Amino acid sequence: MSDSDTGAAGRSQGEMAQLSAIELNVNDQVRRLEVDPRTSLLDALREHLRLSGTKKGCDHGQCGACTVLINGRRVNSCLTLAVMHEDDEIVTIEGLGDPDGLHPMQRAFVEHDGFQCGYCTPGQICSAVGMLAEVEAGWPSHATADVTSLRITLTDEEIRERMSGNICRCAAYPNIVAAIRGIAVGRPE
């Protein structure tokens, strides 16, 4: 090993990144943290704030287990840095409801057995809440039959397409679609 290699290795192991003091609005509570500026929002939620409902699956944005709502939009928290979200409203599964007052989507997942092992369920539920807001706003998807219409028909194909970024290893997809459909009933289509 050359001197330059040794020096580089020593710096990467020995130097600590300067911590950033941030305030995050998570589930309607302002929380103060000091984090490495490279800390993902997922790690800030789980490791610093001890909100373990948001799951770490792939850590590459491919499974959706870490989905949270940021300003009402669904986001893979493993792909964004905590320091980027100081002025944002972050909602995790813990902020949607609790055992005594479930969010309607949480209740629908229970009623339609939209989970099996439950690992992906928090991300599925947050994604479904965000997805229904997108439908209400008239945002088309790849499966939308008429992209010029502001009224989207929420077919099973449309739900599956919009939820395709959330993977369920237990394959509870039919029940997840049924849960989302159960909530969407009564919405204008």
PDB file of C-alpha atoms in Angstrom:
ATOM      1  CA  MET A   1       0.000   0.000   0.000  1.00  0.00           C
ATOM      2  CA  SER A   2       1.426   3.355  -0.981  1.00  0.00           C
ATOM      3  CA  ASP A   3       1.574   6.395   1.284  1.00  0.00           C
ATOM      4  CA  SER A   4      -1.171   8.080  -0.738  1.00  0.00           C
ATOM      5  CA  ASP A   5      -3.411   5.012  -0.347  1.00  0.00           C
ATOM      6  CA  THR A   6      -2.766   4.902   3.393  1.00  0.00           C
ATOM      7  CA  GLY A   7      -3.517   8.608   3.741  1.00  0.00           C
ATOM      8  CA  ALA A   8      -6.775   8.322   1.794  1.00  0.00           C
ATOM      9  CA  ALA A   9      -7.883   5.331   3.867  1.00  0.00           C
ATOM     10  CA  GLY A  10      -7.023   7.129   7.099  1.00  0.00           C
ATOM     11  CA  ARG A  11      -8.992  10.200   6.086  1.00  0.00           C
ATOM     12  CA  SER A  12     -12.101   8.283   5.074  1.00  0.00           C
ATOM     13  CA  GLN A  13     -12.157   6.318   8.329  1.00  0.00           C
ATOM     14  CA  GLY A  14     -10.857   8.977  10.687  1.00  0.00           C
ATOM     15  CA  GLU A  15     -12.590  12.129   9.515  1.00  0.00           C
ATOM     16  CA  MET A  16     -16.083  12.746  10.758  1.00  0.00           C
ATOM     17  CA  ALA A  17     -18.420  14.710   8.549  1.00  0.00           C
ATOM     18  CA  GLN A  18     -19.569  17.933  10.136  1.00  0.00           C
ATOM     19  CA  LEU A  19     -23.067  17.463  11.520  1.00  0.00           C
ATOM     20  CA  SER A  20     -25.941  19.605  10.301  1.00  0.00           C
ATOM     21  CA  ALA A  21     -28.533  20.871  12.774  1.00  0.00           C
ATOM     22  CA  ILE A  22     -31.964  20.530  11.172  1.00  0.00           C
ATOM     23  CA  GLU A  23     -35.613  20.733  12.130  1.00  0.00           C
ATOM     24  CA  LEU A  24     -38.048  18.314  10.522  1.00  0.00           C
ATOM     25  CA  ASN A  25     -41.828  18.568  10.730  1.00  0.00           C
ATOM     26  CA  VAL A  26     -42.741  14.900  11.073  1.00  0.00           C
ATOM     27  CA  ASN A  27     -46.320  13.897  11.804  1.00  0.00           C
ATOM     28  CA  ASP A  28     -47.178  17.452  12.894  1.00  0.00           C
ATOM     29  CA  GLN A  29     -44.289  17.621  15.369  1.00  0.00           C
ATOM     30  CA  VAL A  30     -41.159  19.697  14.851  1.00  0.00           C
ATOM     31  CA  ARG A  31     -38.158  17.535  15.693  1.00  0.00           C
ATOM     32  CA  ARG A  32     -34.605  18.859  16.031  1.00  0.00           C
ATOM     33  CA  LEU A  33     -31.728  16.670  14.917  1.00  0.00           C
ATOM     34  CA  GLU A  34     -28.031  16.791  14.258  1.00  0.00           C
ATOM     35  CA  VAL A  35     -27.241  14.556  11.312  1.00  0.00           C
ATOM     36  CA  ASP A  36     -24.484  13.916   8.847  1.00  0.00           C
ATOM     37  CA  PRO A  37     -25.608  15.898   5.778  1.00  0.00           C
ATOM     38  CA  ARG A  38     -25.487  12.627   3.794  1.00  0.00           C
ATOM     39  CA  THR A  39     -28.136  10.989   6.015  1.00  0.00           C
ATOM     40  CA  SER A  40     -31.142   9.790   4.059  1.00  0.00           C
ATOM     41  CA  LEU A  41     -34.582  10.786   5.260  1.00  0.00           C
ATOM     42  CA  LEU A  42     -35.243   7.082   5.851  1.00  0.00           C
ATOM     43  CA  ASP A  43     -32.290   6.772   8.221  1.00  0.00           C
ATOM     44  CA  ALA A  44     -33.201  10.033   9.984  1.00  0.00           C
ATOM     45  CA  LEU A  45     -36.723   8.699  10.584  1.00  0.00           C
ATOM     46  CA  ARG A  46     -35.666   5.235  11.729  1.00  0.00           C
ATOM     47  CA  GLU A  47     -32.336   5.774  13.450  1.00  0.00           C
ATOM     48  CA  HIS A  48     -32.592   9.311  14.812  1.00  0.00           C
ATOM     49  CA  LEU A  49     -36.325   9.724  15.454  1.00  0.00           C
ATOM     50  CA  ARG A  50     -37.025   6.049  16.223  1.00  0.00           C
ATOM     51  CA  LEU A  51     -40.040   5.943  13.874  1.00  0.00           C
ATOM     52  CA  SER A  52     -39.677   2.333  12.824  1.00  0.00           C
ATOM     53  CA  GLY A  53     -42.895   2.086  10.806  1.00  0.00           C
ATOM     54  CA  THR A  54     -41.121   3.249   7.660  1.00  0.00           C
ATOM     55  CA  LYS A  55     -39.185   0.197   6.478  1.00  0.00           C
ATOM     56  CA  LYS A  56     -35.790  -0.174   4.871  1.00  0.00           C
ATOM     57  CA  GLY A  57     -36.144  -2.658   2.040  1.00  0.00           C
ATOM     58  CA  CYS A  58     -33.782  -2.280  -0.886  1.00  0.00           C
ATOM     59  CA  ASP A  59     -32.257   1.137   0.000  1.00  0.00           C
ATOM     60  CA  HIS A  60     -32.244   1.854  -3.771  1.00  0.00           C
ATOM     61  CA  GLY A  61     -35.785   3.170  -4.397  1.00  0.00           C
ATOM     62  CA  GLN A  62     -36.933  -0.037  -6.064  1.00  0.00           C
ATOM     63  CA  CYS A  63     -39.288  -1.622  -3.512  1.00  0.00           C
ATOM     64  CA  GLY A  64     -41.345   1.222  -2.001  1.00  0.00           C
ATOM     65  CA  ALA A  65     -41.134  -0.076   1.585  1.00  0.00           C
ATOM     66  CA  CYS A  66     -39.813   3.326   2.682  1.00  0.00           C
ATOM     67  CA  THR A  67     -42.581   5.410   1.077  1.00  0.00           C
ATOM     68  CA  VAL A  68     -43.678   8.435   3.112  1.00  0.00           C
ATOM     69  CA  LEU A  69     -45.730  11.503   2.236  1.00  0.00           C
ATOM     70  CA  ILE A  70     -43.882  14.797   1.822  1.00  0.00           C
ATOM     71  CA  ASN A  71     -46.196  17.753   1.343  1.00  0.00           C
ATOM     72  CA  GLY A  72     -48.881  15.243   0.396  1.00  0.00           C
ATOM     73  CA  ARG A  73     -46.814  13.532  -2.309  1.00  0.00           C
ATOM     74  CA  ARG A  74     -45.417  10.036  -2.018  1.00  0.00           C
ATOM     75  CA  VAL A  75     -41.640   9.821  -1.870  1.00  0.00           C
ATOM     76  CA  ASN A  76     -39.163   6.975  -1.399  1.00  0.00           C
ATOM     77  CA  SER A  77     -37.423   8.217   1.743  1.00  0.00           C
ATOM     78  CA  CYS A  78     -34.290   6.194   1.003  1.00  0.00           C
ATOM     79  CA  LEU A  79     -33.607   8.363  -2.069  1.00  0.00           C
ATOM     80  CA  THR A  80     -33.751  11.792  -0.462  1.00  0.00           C
ATOM     81  CA  LEU A  81     -31.591  13.490   2.137  1.00  0.00           C
ATOM     82  CA  ALA A  82     -33.034  14.564   5.471  1.00  0.00           C
ATOM     83  CA  VAL A  83     -31.413  18.019   5.200  1.00  0.00           C
ATOM     84  CA  MET A  84     -33.504  18.720   2.083  1.00  0.00           C
ATOM     85  CA  HIS A  85     -36.812  18.642   3.961  1.00  0.00           C
ATOM     86  CA  GLU A  86     -36.631  21.275   6.718  1.00  0.00           C
ATOM     87  CA  ASP A  87     -39.668  23.250   5.512  1.00  0.00           C
ATOM     88  CA  ASP A  88     -41.698  20.236   4.408  1.00  0.00           C
ATOM     89  CA  GLU A  89     -44.567  18.361   6.048  1.00  0.00           C
ATOM     90  CA  ILE A  90     -43.499  14.738   6.389  1.00  0.00           C
ATOM     91  CA  VAL A  91     -46.102  12.097   7.212  1.00  0.00           C
ATOM     92  CA  THR A  92     -45.109   8.540   8.058  1.00  0.00           C
ATOM     93  CA  ILE A  93     -47.394   5.592   8.730  1.00  0.00           C
ATOM     94  CA  GLU A  94     -47.363   6.603  12.416  1.00  0.00           C
ATOM     95  CA  GLY A  95     -48.786  10.002  11.437  1.00  0.00           C
ATOM     96  CA  LEU A  96     -51.690   8.644   9.409  1.00  0.00           C
ATOM     97  CA  GLY A  97     -53.444   7.022  12.322  1.00  0.00           C
ATOM     98  CA  ASP A  98     -53.065   4.976  15.471  1.00  0.00           C
ATOM     99  CA  PRO A  99     -54.687   1.801  16.825  1.00  0.00           C
ATOM    100  CA  ASP A 100     -57.525   3.816  18.362  1.00  0.00           C
ATOM    101  CA  GLY A 101     -58.121   5.956  15.272  1.00  0.00           C
ATOM    102  CA  LEU A 102     -57.032   4.255  12.074  1.00  0.00           C
ATOM    103  CA  HIS A 103     -56.793   6.222   8.849  1.00  0.00           C
ATOM    104  CA  PRO A 104     -59.451   4.987   6.383  1.00  0.00           C
ATOM    105  CA  MET A 105     -56.725   3.409   4.206  1.00  0.00           C
ATOM    106  CA  GLN A 106     -55.277   1.571   7.209  1.00  0.00           C
ATOM    107  CA  ARG A 107     -58.754   0.312   8.074  1.00  0.00           C
ATOM    108  CA  ALA A 108     -59.321  -0.796   4.457  1.00  0.00           C
ATOM    109  CA  PHE A 109     -56.062  -2.779   4.463  1.00  0.00           C
ATOM    110  CA  VAL A 110     -57.216  -4.569   7.633  1.00  0.00           C
ATOM    111  CA  GLU A 111     -60.733  -5.197   6.296  1.00  0.00           C
ATOM    112  CA  HIS A 112     -59.490  -6.497   2.928  1.00  0.00           C
ATOM    113  CA  ASP A 113     -56.496  -8.394   4.363  1.00  0.00           C
ATOM    114  CA  GLY A 114     -54.183  -6.240   2.253  1.00  0.00           C
ATOM    115  CA  PHE A 115     -51.070  -7.518   3.980  1.00  0.00           C
ATOM    116  CA  GLN A 116     -49.490 -10.786   4.992  1.00  0.00           C
ATOM    117  CA  CYS A 117     -46.092 -10.417   6.639  1.00  0.00           C
ATOM    118  CA  GLY A 118     -46.756  -6.661   6.970  1.00  0.00           C
ATOM    119  CA  TYR A 119     -43.251  -5.485   6.092  1.00  0.00           C
ATOM    120  CA  CYS A 120     -44.285  -3.558   2.973  1.00  0.00           C
ATOM    121  CA  THR A 121     -47.641  -2.457   4.391  1.00  0.00           C
ATOM    122  CA  PRO A 122     -46.613   0.978   5.772  1.00  0.00           C
ATOM    123  CA  GLY A 123     -45.113   1.939   2.398  1.00  0.00           C
ATOM    124  CA  GLN A 124     -48.097   0.473   0.531  1.00  0.00           C
ATOM    125  CA  ILE A 125     -50.543   2.479   2.660  1.00  0.00           C
ATOM    126  CA  CYS A 126     -48.622   5.766   2.371  1.00  0.00           C
ATOM    127  CA  SER A 127     -48.271   5.216  -1.368  1.00  0.00           C
ATOM    128  CA  ALA A 128     -51.992   4.449  -1.731  1.00  0.00           C
ATOM    129  CA  VAL A 129     -52.933   7.656   0.127  1.00  0.00           C
ATOM    130  CA  GLY A 130     -50.623   9.681  -2.120  1.00  0.00           C
ATOM    131  CA  MET A 131     -51.843   7.874  -5.229  1.00  0.00           C
ATOM    132  CA  LEU A 132     -55.480   8.688  -4.514  1.00  0.00           C
ATOM    133  CA  ALA A 133     -54.524  12.359  -4.122  1.00  0.00           C
ATOM    134  CA  GLU A 134     -52.868  12.189  -7.571  1.00  0.00           C
ATOM    135  CA  VAL A 135     -56.057  10.693  -9.037  1.00  0.00           C
ATOM    136  CA  GLU A 136     -58.140  13.424  -7.408  1.00  0.00           C
ATOM    137  CA  ALA A 137     -55.823  16.033  -8.924  1.00  0.00           C
ATOM    138  CA  GLY A 138     -56.386  14.480 -12.367  1.00  0.00           C
ATOM    139  CA  TRP A 139     -52.820  13.296 -12.922  1.00  0.00           C
ATOM    140  CA  PRO A 140     -52.786  10.596 -15.605  1.00  0.00           C
ATOM    141  CA  SER A 141     -50.690   7.443 -15.482  1.00  0.00           C
ATOM    142  CA  HIS A 142     -49.411   5.110 -18.174  1.00  0.00           C
ATOM    143  CA  ALA A 143     -52.650   3.124 -17.830  1.00  0.00           C
ATOM    144  CA  THR A 144     -55.017   6.124 -18.030  1.00  0.00           C
ATOM    145  CA  ALA A 145     -57.348   5.597 -20.975  1.00  0.00           C
ATOM    146  CA  ASP A 146     -58.049   9.289 -21.638  1.00  0.00           C
ATOM    147  CA  VAL A 147     -55.136  11.480 -20.533  1.00  0.00           C
ATOM    148  CA  THR A 148     -57.004  14.652 -21.517  1.00  0.00           C
ATOM    149  CA  SER A 149     -59.815  14.004 -19.022  1.00  0.00           C
ATOM    150  CA  LEU A 150     -59.542  15.453 -15.533  1.00  0.00           C
ATOM    151  CA  ARG A 151     -61.765  12.619 -14.284  1.00  0.00           C
ATOM    152  CA  ILE A 152     -59.775   9.411 -14.113  1.00  0.00           C
ATOM    153  CA  THR A 153     -61.567   6.095 -14.048  1.00  0.00           C
ATOM    154  CA  LEU A 154     -59.860   4.167 -11.273  1.00  0.00           C
ATOM    155  CA  THR A 155     -59.878   0.660 -12.738  1.00  0.00           C
ATOM    156  CA  ASP A 156     -57.960  -2.238 -11.230  1.00  0.00           C
ATOM    157  CA  GLU A 157     -55.419  -1.819 -14.050  1.00  0.00           C
ATOM    158  CA  GLU A 158     -55.045   1.869 -13.153  1.00  0.00           C
ATOM    159  CA  ILE A 159     -54.521   1.019  -9.459  1.00  0.00           C
ATOM    160  CA  ARG A 160     -51.956  -1.675 -10.292  1.00  0.00           C
ATOM    161  CA  GLU A 161     -50.030   0.690 -12.575  1.00  0.00           C
ATOM    162  CA  ARG A 162     -50.003   3.501 -10.041  1.00  0.00           C
ATOM    163  CA  MET A 163     -48.918   1.173  -7.210  1.00  0.00           C
ATOM    164  CA  SER A 164     -46.278  -0.641  -9.294  1.00  0.00           C
ATOM    165  CA  GLY A 165     -43.431   1.024  -7.380  1.00  0.00           C
ATOM    166  CA  ASN A 166     -44.445  -0.829  -4.215  1.00  0.00           C
ATOM    167  CA  ILE A 167     -43.399  -4.470  -4.089  1.00  0.00           C
ATOM    168  CA  CYS A 168     -45.086  -7.085  -1.892  1.00  0.00           C
ATOM    169  CA  ARG A 169     -43.011 -10.247  -1.540  1.00  0.00           C
ATOM    170  CA  CYS A 170     -46.026 -12.079  -0.111  1.00  0.00           C
ATOM    171  CA  ALA A 171     -48.044 -11.267  -3.269  1.00  0.00           C
ATOM    172  CA  ALA A 172     -51.041  -9.759  -1.459  1.00  0.00           C
ATOM    173  CA  TYR A 173     -51.696  -7.631  -4.551  1.00  0.00           C
ATOM    174  CA  PRO A 174     -55.361  -8.613  -5.133  1.00  0.00           C
ATOM    175  CA  ASN A 175     -56.193  -7.640  -1.545  1.00  0.00           C
ATOM    176  CA  ILE A 176     -54.173  -4.413  -1.777  1.00  0.00           C
ATOM    177  CA  VAL A 177     -56.106  -3.440  -4.916  1.00  0.00           C
ATOM    178  CA  ALA A 178     -59.380  -4.351  -3.171  1.00  0.00           C
ATOM    179  CA  ALA A 179     -58.449  -2.176  -0.168  1.00  0.00           C
ATOM    180  CA  ILE A 180     -57.651   0.805  -2.381  1.00  0.00           C
ATOM    181  CA  ARG A 181     -60.777   0.243  -4.442  1.00  0.00           C
ATOM    182  CA  GLY A 182     -62.802   0.106  -1.196  1.00  0.00           C
ATOM    183  CA  ILE A 183     -61.564   3.599  -0.283  1.00  0.00           C
ATOM    184  CA  ALA A 184     -61.982   4.940  -3.811  1.00  0.00           C
ATOM    185  CA  VAL A 185     -65.668   3.911  -3.953  1.00  0.00           C
ATOM    186  CA  GLY A 186     -67.789   7.017  -3.738  1.00  0.00           C
ATOM    187  CA  ARG A 187     -65.112   9.249  -5.269  1.00  0.00           C
ATOM    188  CA  PRO A 188     -66.079  10.770  -8.586  1.00  0.00           C
ATOM    189  CA  GLU A 189     -64.578   8.775 -11.442  1.00  0.00           C
TER     190      GLU A 189
END
